[in-house]
Coordinates of C-alpha atoms in Angstrom, one line a residue:
M292 CA 8.4 12.4 -35.3
T293 CA 11.4 13.4 -33.8
A294 CA 13.3 10.7 -31.0
L295 CA 15.5 12.3 -28.3
T296 CA 18.7 12.8 -30.1
P297 CA 21.5 13.6 -28.6
Q298 CA 22.1 17.1 -29.3
S299 CA 18.6 17.7 -26.9
A300 CA 19.7 15.6 -24.3
E301 CA 23.1 17.0 -23.8
A302 CA 21.0 20.7 -23.9
A303 CA 18.4 19.4 -21.8
G304 CA 22.1 18.6 -19.6
R305 CA 23.4 21.6 -19.7
L306 CA 20.4 23.2 -17.9
G307 CA 20.9 21.8 -14.8
W308 CA 18.0 20.1 -14.2
P309 CA 16.5 17.2 -15.3
L310 CA 13.1 17.8 -15.8
P311 CA 13.7 19.0 -19.8
T312 CA 14.8 15.8 -20.3
F313 CA 11.7 14.3 -18.9
L314 CA 9.5 16.3 -20.4
R315 CA 10.9 15.6 -24.2
A316 CA 10.4 12.1 -23.3
L317 CA 7.2 11.9 -22.2
A318 CA 6.6 14.1 -24.9
D319 CA 8.1 12.6 -27.9
Q320 CA 6.2 8.7 -26.4
L321 CA 3.3 10.1 -27.1
R322 CA 4.6 12.1 -30.5
M323 CA 5.3 8.9 -31.7
H324 CA 3.0 6.0 -30.5
A325 CA -0.2 7.6 -29.3
S326 CA -1.6 7.6 -32.5
S327 CA -0.2 4.1 -33.5
P328 CA -3.2 1.5 -34.6
M329 CA -0.7 -1.0 -33.2
A330 CA -0.9 1.0 -29.6
V331 CA -4.6 1.2 -30.1
F332 CA -5.1 -2.3 -30.4
S333 CA -2.7 -3.4 -28.1
T334 CA -4.7 -1.0 -25.5
L335 CA -8.2 -2.0 -26.7
A336 CA -7.9 -6.0 -28.1
M337 CA -7.5 -8.1 -24.9
P338 CA -10.4 -6.1 -22.9
C339 CA -12.7 -6.6 -26.3
V340 CA -12.4 -10.7 -26.2
F341 CA -12.2 -10.9 -22.1
A342 CA -16.1 -8.7 -22.5
F343 CA -16.8 -11.4 -24.9
V344 CA -16.5 -14.0 -23.2
V345 CA -18.2 -12.9 -20.0
H346 CA -21.3 -11.7 -22.1
A347 CA -21.4 -15.1 -23.6
N348 CA -21.9 -16.4 -20.3
A349 CA -23.4 -14.2 -17.9
T350 CA -26.5 -14.4 -17.1
G351 CA -29.0 -12.3 -14.9
A352 CA -27.5 -9.3 -12.7
A353 CA -24.2 -10.4 -14.5
R354 CA -24.8 -8.8 -17.5
E355 CA -25.0 -4.6 -16.1
T356 CA -21.7 -3.2 -16.7
S357 CA -20.6 -2.2 -12.2
G358 CA -17.5 -0.4 -11.7
D359 CA -15.3 -3.3 -10.8
M360 CA -16.3 -4.6 -14.6
A361 CA -15.0 -1.7 -16.0
V362 CA -11.4 -0.4 -14.3
G363 CA -10.5 -4.5 -14.5
S364 CA -11.1 -4.5 -17.9
A365 CA -9.3 -1.3 -18.9
G366 CA -6.5 -2.4 -16.8
I367 CA -5.9 -5.6 -18.7
G368 CA -5.6 -3.2 -21.8
M369 CA -3.5 -0.9 -19.9
L370 CA -1.6 -3.3 -18.5
D371 CA -0.8 -5.6 -22.2
S372 CA -0.6 -2.1 -23.8
I373 CA 2.1 -1.0 -21.2
I374 CA 4.3 -3.6 -21.5
V375 CA 4.6 -3.5 -25.3
L376 CA 5.1 0.2 -25.5
V377 CA 7.9 -0.1 -22.3
V378 CA 10.1 -2.9 -24.6
V379 CA 9.4 -0.7 -27.9
S380 CA 10.1 2.6 -26.4
L381 CA 13.1 2.0 -24.7
L382 CA 14.7 -0.6 -27.5
G383 CA 14.2 2.7 -30.2
E384 CA 15.9 4.7 -27.3
K385 CA 19.2 2.0 -27.8
Q386 CA 18.4 2.2 -31.2
W387 CA 18.4 6.3 -31.7
K388 CA 21.8 5.9 -29.6
T389 CA 20.6 8.7 -26.9
L390 CA 21.5 6.6 -24.3
Y391 CA 25.2 7.9 -23.5
A392 CA 24.0 11.3 -24.9
A393 CA 21.4 11.6 -21.3
L394 CA 24.5 9.1 -19.1
G395 CA 26.5 12.6 -19.2
S396 CA 23.5 14.7 -18.5
P397 CA 23.0 16.0 -15.1
G398 CA 19.8 14.0 -14.7
G399 CA 21.4 10.9 -16.2
L400 CA 18.8 8.0 -18.2
V401 CA 16.6 8.1 -15.2
P402 CA 14.5 11.1 -16.5
V403 CA 14.7 9.3 -19.3
V404 CA 13.0 6.0 -18.8
L405 CA 10.1 7.8 -16.2
G406 CA 8.9 10.2 -18.8
R407 CA 9.4 6.9 -20.6
L408 CA 6.8 5.7 -18.3
T409 CA 4.8 8.1 -18.2
G410 CA 3.7 8.4 -21.7
T411 CA 3.1 4.5 -21.4
A412 CA 0.1 5.3 -18.9
V413 CA -1.4 8.6 -20.4
Q414 CA -1.6 7.1 -23.7
S415 CA -3.0 3.3 -22.2
L416 CA -5.8 5.7 -20.5
T417 CA -7.7 5.4 -23.7
A418 CA -8.3 1.6 -22.8
L419 CA -10.4 3.2 -20.1
P420 CA -13.1 4.9 -22.3
G421 CA -12.4 2.3 -25.0
T422 CA -13.5 -0.4 -23.2
L423 CA -16.5 1.1 -21.1
V424 CA -18.1 1.7 -24.7
I425 CA -17.9 -2.0 -25.4
L426 CA -19.1 -2.8 -22.0
L427 CA -21.9 -0.7 -21.9
L428 CA -23.0 -2.5 -25.4
L429 CA -23.2 -5.8 -24.5
F430 CA -23.7 -5.1 -21.1
G431 CA -25.5 -2.1 -20.1
L432 CA -24.8 0.4 -17.0
G433 CA -25.8 -1.3 -14.2
D434 CA -27.4 0.5 -10.9
G435 CA -25.7 2.6 -8.5
F436 CA -21.9 3.0 -11.4
D437 CA -19.6 4.6 -9.4
W438 CA -18.4 7.0 -11.8
A439 CA -15.8 9.2 -9.8
R440 CA -14.1 5.5 -8.5
W441 CA -14.8 4.5 -12.1
L442 CA -12.2 7.4 -13.7
A443 CA -9.7 8.0 -10.4
G444 CA -9.5 4.4 -9.8
G445 CA -8.8 3.9 -13.6
V446 CA -6.3 6.7 -13.8
L447 CA -4.7 5.3 -10.8
L448 CA -4.8 2.3 -12.2
A449 CA -2.7 3.2 -15.3
F450 CA 0.5 4.7 -13.3
A451 CA -0.1 1.9 -10.8
T452 CA 0.5 -0.5 -14.1
A453 CA 3.7 1.4 -15.5
S454 CA 5.2 1.6 -12.3
V455 CA 5.6 -2.2 -11.7
V456 CA 6.3 -2.6 -15.3
G457 CA 9.0 0.0 -15.2
L458 CA 10.7 -3.1 -13.9
L459 CA 11.1 -4.0 -17.4
G460 CA 12.6 -0.7 -18.8
F461 CA 15.3 -1.7 -16.7
A462 CA 16.0 -5.0 -17.7
V463 CA 15.7 -4.1 -21.4
L464 CA 18.3 -2.1 -21.1
R465 CA 20.3 -3.5 -18.9
F466 CA 20.3 -7.3 -20.9
P467 CA 20.1 -7.8 -24.5
Y468 CA 16.7 -8.0 -25.4
S469 CA 15.6 -11.5 -26.6
A470 CA 12.0 -12.2 -27.8
G471 CA 10.9 -14.3 -25.2
M472 CA 11.8 -11.7 -22.8
T473 CA 7.9 -10.5 -21.7
N474 CA 6.6 -14.3 -22.1
G475 CA 4.1 -14.9 -19.5
L476 CA 4.7 -11.6 -17.9
T477 CA 0.9 -10.0 -19.1
G478 CA -0.9 -13.2 -17.1
L479 CA 2.0 -12.9 -13.7
V480 CA 1.1 -9.9 -13.2
M481 CA -2.6 -9.8 -13.8
A482 CA -3.5 -12.4 -11.8
L483 CA -1.4 -10.6 -9.0
S484 CA -3.7 -7.3 -9.9
A485 CA -6.7 -8.6 -8.9
L486 CA -8.5 -6.8 -12.0
I487 CA -10.8 -10.1 -13.1
V488 CA -11.8 -11.5 -9.2
P489 CA -11.4 -10.0 -6.3
Q490 CA -8.5 -10.4 -4.2
S491 CA -10.1 -12.2 -1.7
A492 CA -11.2 -15.0 -4.1
L493 CA -7.5 -15.8 -5.2
P494 CA -5.7 -18.8 -3.3
G495 CA -3.6 -18.1 -0.4
P496 CA -0.3 -18.0 -1.7
V497 CA -1.4 -15.2 -4.9
Q498 CA -3.4 -13.3 -2.4
K499 CA -0.7 -12.9 -0.3
L500 CA 1.6 -12.1 -3.3
A501 CA -1.1 -9.5 -4.4
L502 CA -0.9 -7.4 -1.4
V503 CA 2.8 -5.8 -3.1
I504 CA 1.0 -5.5 -5.9
P505 CA 0.0 -1.4 -6.3
Q506 CA -2.6 -2.7 -8.5
S507 CA -4.5 -4.9 -6.5
H508 CA -5.6 -2.1 -3.8
V509 CA -6.6 0.0 -5.9
M510 CA -9.0 -3.1 -6.7
A511 CA -9.3 -3.4 -4.0
W512 CA -10.6 0.5 -3.3
V513 CA -13.2 0.5 -7.0
R514 CA -15.0 -2.6 -5.5
G515 CA -15.5 0.1 -2.0
G516 CA -12.4 0.3 0.0
G517 CA -12.0 3.1 2.5
T518 CA -9.4 5.6 2.3
G519 CA -6.5 2.9 3.9
E520 CA -6.5 1.2 0.7
L521 CA -6.4 4.2 -1.6
L522 CA -3.6 5.0 0.4
A523 CA -1.6 1.9 0.4
A524 CA -2.2 1.6 -3.4
L525 CA -0.3 5.2 -4.2
A526 CA 2.2 4.2 -1.4
L527 CA 3.7 1.5 -3.6
T528 CA 3.2 2.9 -7.1
G529 CA 5.7 5.0 -5.4
V530 CA 7.9 2.1 -4.0
F531 CA 7.9 0.8 -7.2
C532 CA 8.6 4.1 -8.8
G533 CA 11.9 4.4 -6.0
L534 CA 12.7 0.9 -7.3
V535 CA 12.9 2.0 -10.8
V536 CA 15.0 4.7 -10.0
L537 CA 17.4 2.7 -7.9
A538 CA 17.7 0.4 -10.4
V539 CA 18.5 2.9 -13.7
R540 CA 21.2 4.6 -11.0
R541 CA 22.4 1.2 -10.6
L542 CA 22.4 0.8 -13.9
E543 CA 24.4 4.6 -15.0
S544 CA 27.4 3.2 -12.0
T545 CA 27.9 -0.3 -13.7
A546 CA 27.8 1.5 -17.3
R547 CA 30.2 4.2 -16.3
R548 CA 32.0 1.3 -14.1
Q549 CA 32.5 -1.3 -16.8
A550 CA 32.1 0.5 -19.8
L551 CA 28.6 -1.6 -20.1
P552 CA 27.3 -1.3 -24.4
L553 CA 24.0 -0.1 -23.2
E554 CA 23.6 0.6 -26.9
A555 CA 24.2 -3.0 -28.0

């Protein structure tokens, strides 16, 4: 296993383009965590528990795997996995003393953070087939299961979730890490994402908050929504990625002006 070392970050910087740094951060994320037992466990544990609970209380037609059940269950695992992996990977960058080297390159910290986020999104995709296998064993496959929406919705959900959790990555870089930093985050984002129930079933104020979360639009599309929901999901994913970039750029400016100890 190798990390994004100061030498490799500086070499990428000399190329004058942040793409090599981005690709190296993505590759390091997959190499270091993709086969980790804990990474796999965090991706599949919560969806499997959810599936068992639903199965124990399901009756009639509810005992069939629908497309929204499959994507929503996978989304639970994606969310839990991405939160854990974002914290672990960016704390690793601090520990390896790579951030100042990246800060001095033309791309700065942005390609490192985006590379790590992209890697966590790709890793979390194991939840898509993994949870489907469990659901099929418990429920069987429902009539009219939309395989295209299951696949496209699941992939988009992973990247939408990574874009939202990317703001947590900024917090991990900007502030000293504490064990309670992520408390309640999984439940909050899960509720706003409409993973379990349609957005229309959420309480009124929560429905309005859910409109700004791309995951809720992904789920609305998976549940039979039109092109508008899909475009909204893509647009909001882009907005959150933009917010992550702006936050990291602001962090870079603060680090240079105030000598912020990024690697403390």
